[in-house]
CSV table of C-alpha atoms in Angstrom, one decimal:
chain,number,residue,atom,x,y,z
A,1,MET,CA,-1.5,-16.9,11.4
A,2,LEU,CA,2.3,-16.9,11.3
A,3,ARG,CA,2.6,-19.4,14.2
A,4,LYS,CA,0.3,-21.8,12.3
A,5,MET,CA,2.5,-21.6,9.2
A,6,ASP,CA,5.8,-22.4,11.1
A,7,ILE,CA,8.1,-21.2,8.3
A,8,LYS,CA,11.7,-22.2,9.1
A,9,ASN,CA,13.2,-23.1,5.7
A,10,GLU,CA,12.6,-22.6,1.9
A,11,ASP,CA,10.3,-25.6,1.6
A,12,ASP,CA,8.0,-24.1,4.2
A,13,VAL,CA,7.6,-21.0,2.1
A,14,LYS,CA,5.4,-23.1,-0.2
A,15,SER,CA,2.8,-23.2,2.6
A,16,PHE,CA,2.5,-19.4,2.1
A,17,SER,CA,1.0,-20.1,-1.4
A,18,ARG,CA,-1.9,-21.7,0.3
A,19,VAL,CA,-2.5,-18.6,2.4
A,20,MET,CA,-2.4,-16.5,-0.8
A,21,VAL,CA,-4.9,-18.7,-2.6
A,22,HIS,CA,-7.1,-18.6,0.5
A,23,VAL,CA,-7.2,-14.7,0.5
A,24,PHE,CA,-8.9,-14.8,-3.0
A,25,LYS,CA,-10.9,-18.0,-2.5
A,26,ASP,CA,-14.3,-16.2,-2.7
A,27,GLY,CA,-13.4,-14.8,-6.1
A,28,ILE,CA,-13.3,-11.2,-4.9
A,29,THR,CA,-10.2,-9.2,-5.9
A,30,ASN,CA,-9.6,-5.6,-4.8
A,31,TRP,CA,-6.6,-3.4,-3.9
A,32,GLY,CA,-7.2,-4.0,-0.2
A,33,ARG,CA,-6.7,-7.7,-0.5
A,34,ILE,CA,-3.6,-7.2,-2.7
A,35,VAL,CA,-2.1,-4.8,-0.1
A,36,THR,CA,-3.0,-7.2,2.7
A,37,LEU,CA,-1.2,-10.0,0.9
A,38,ILE,CA,1.9,-8.0,0.2
A,39,SER,CA,1.9,-6.6,3.8
A,40,PHE,CA,1.6,-10.0,5.3
A,41,GLY,CA,4.5,-11.1,3.0
A,42,ALA,CA,6.5,-8.2,4.4
A,43,TYR,CA,5.6,-9.3,8.0
A,44,VAL,CA,6.7,-12.9,7.2
A,45,ALA,CA,9.9,-11.6,5.7
A,46,LYS,CA,10.6,-9.6,8.8
A,47,HIS,CA,10.0,-12.8,10.9
A,48,LEU,CA,12.3,-14.8,8.7
A,49,LYS,CA,15.1,-12.2,9.1
A,50,SER,CA,14.6,-12.3,12.9
A,51,ILE,CA,15.1,-16.1,13.0
A,52,ASN,CA,18.2,-15.9,10.7
A,53,GLN,CA,16.3,-17.4,7.7
A,54,GLU,CA,17.1,-14.6,5.3
A,55,SER,CA,17.6,-17.1,2.5
A,56,CYS,CA,13.9,-17.8,2.5
A,57,ILE,CA,12.9,-14.1,1.8
A,58,GLU,CA,13.6,-14.2,-1.9
A,59,PRO,CA,11.6,-17.4,-2.5
A,60,LEU,CA,8.8,-15.8,-0.5
A,61,ALA,CA,8.8,-12.7,-2.7
A,62,GLU,CA,9.0,-14.9,-5.8
A,63,SER,CA,6.0,-16.9,-4.5
A,64,ILE,CA,3.9,-13.8,-3.9
A,65,THR,CA,4.8,-12.5,-7.3
A,66,ASP,CA,4.0,-15.8,-9.0
A,67,VAL,CA,0.6,-16.1,-7.4
A,68,LEU,CA,-0.3,-12.5,-8.3
A,69,VAL,CA,0.9,-12.8,-11.9
A,70,ARG,CA,-0.6,-16.2,-12.4
A,71,THR,CA,-4.0,-15.7,-10.8
A,72,LYS,CA,-4.5,-11.9,-10.8
A,73,ARG,CA,-2.8,-10.7,-14.0
A,74,ASP,CA,-6.0,-9.8,-15.9
A,75,TRP,CA,-7.4,-7.9,-12.9
A,76,LEU,CA,-4.1,-6.0,-12.4
A,77,VAL,CA,-4.0,-5.1,-16.1
A,78,LYS,CA,-7.6,-4.0,-16.0
A,79,GLN,CA,-6.9,-1.8,-13.0
A,80,ARG,CA,-3.9,-0.2,-14.8
A,81,GLY,CA,-1.4,-1.7,-12.5
A,82,TRP,CA,0.7,0.7,-10.3
A,83,ASP,CA,-1.1,3.7,-11.8
A,84,GLY,CA,-4.5,2.3,-10.8
A,85,PHE,CA,-3.1,1.5,-7.3
A,86,VAL,CA,-1.8,5.1,-6.8
A,87,GLU,CA,-5.1,6.5,-8.1
A,88,PHE,CA,-7.2,4.3,-5.9
A,89,PHE,CA,-5.3,5.2,-2.7
A,90,HIS,CA,-4.8,8.9,-3.6
A,91,VAL,CA,-5.7,11.2,-0.7
A,92,GLN,CA,-6.6,14.7,-1.5
A,93,ASP,CA,-4.4,17.3,0.2
A,94,LEU,CA,-7.1,19.1,2.3
A,95,GLU,CA,-4.4,20.9,4.3
A,96,GLY,CA,-3.0,22.5,1.2
A,97,GLY,CA,-6.5,23.8,0.2
A,98,ILE,CA,-7.1,25.2,3.7
A,99,ARG,CA,-3.6,26.8,3.8
A,100,ASN,CA,-4.3,28.5,0.4
A,101,VAL,CA,-7.6,29.9,1.7
A,102,LEU,CA,-5.9,31.2,4.8
A,103,LEU,CA,-3.1,32.8,2.9
A,104,ALA,CA,-5.5,34.4,0.5
A,105,PHE,CA,-7.5,35.8,3.4
A,106,ALA,CA,-4.4,37.1,5.1
A,107,GLY,CA,-3.3,38.7,1.9
A,108,VAL,CA,-6.6,40.4,1.4
A,109,ALA,CA,-6.7,41.5,5.1
A,110,GLY,CA,-3.2,42.8,4.7
A,111,VAL,CA,-4.0,44.8,1.6
A,112,GLY,CA,-7.2,46.1,3.3
A,113,ALA,CA,-5.2,47.1,6.4
A,114,GLY,CA,-2.6,48.8,4.2
A,115,LEU,CA,-5.3,50.8,2.3
A,116,ALA,CA,-7.0,51.8,5.6
A,117,TYR,CA,-3.6,53.1,6.9
A,118,LEU,CA,-2.9,55.1,3.7
A,119,ILE,CA,-6.4,56.6,3.7
A,120,ARG,CA,-6.1,57.9,7.2
């Protein structure tokens, strides 16, 4: 996709807007697509830096922001913005729960062993 875009200067960044509009062409908006768009923008920015076109990175970021604010503002507000994003991608800490169960078991076993020793 990046090769097709051929971004080499600030004017070429405008072609990125077409990609952004294409992502949402079917009318479906979700956090996955928002993240995909921003991630692709980061990938393009990394490419721009590697070809010494760092002056194009800020217009690229502005372009992404403009499209999201202009076309997805209502959806973002309805989803509660950043809070909704964090809530959507929240991963429950299963390790912490297992650790607590194991510590409780070890504690009970330790108390049981201590009582057994004292009773002897």
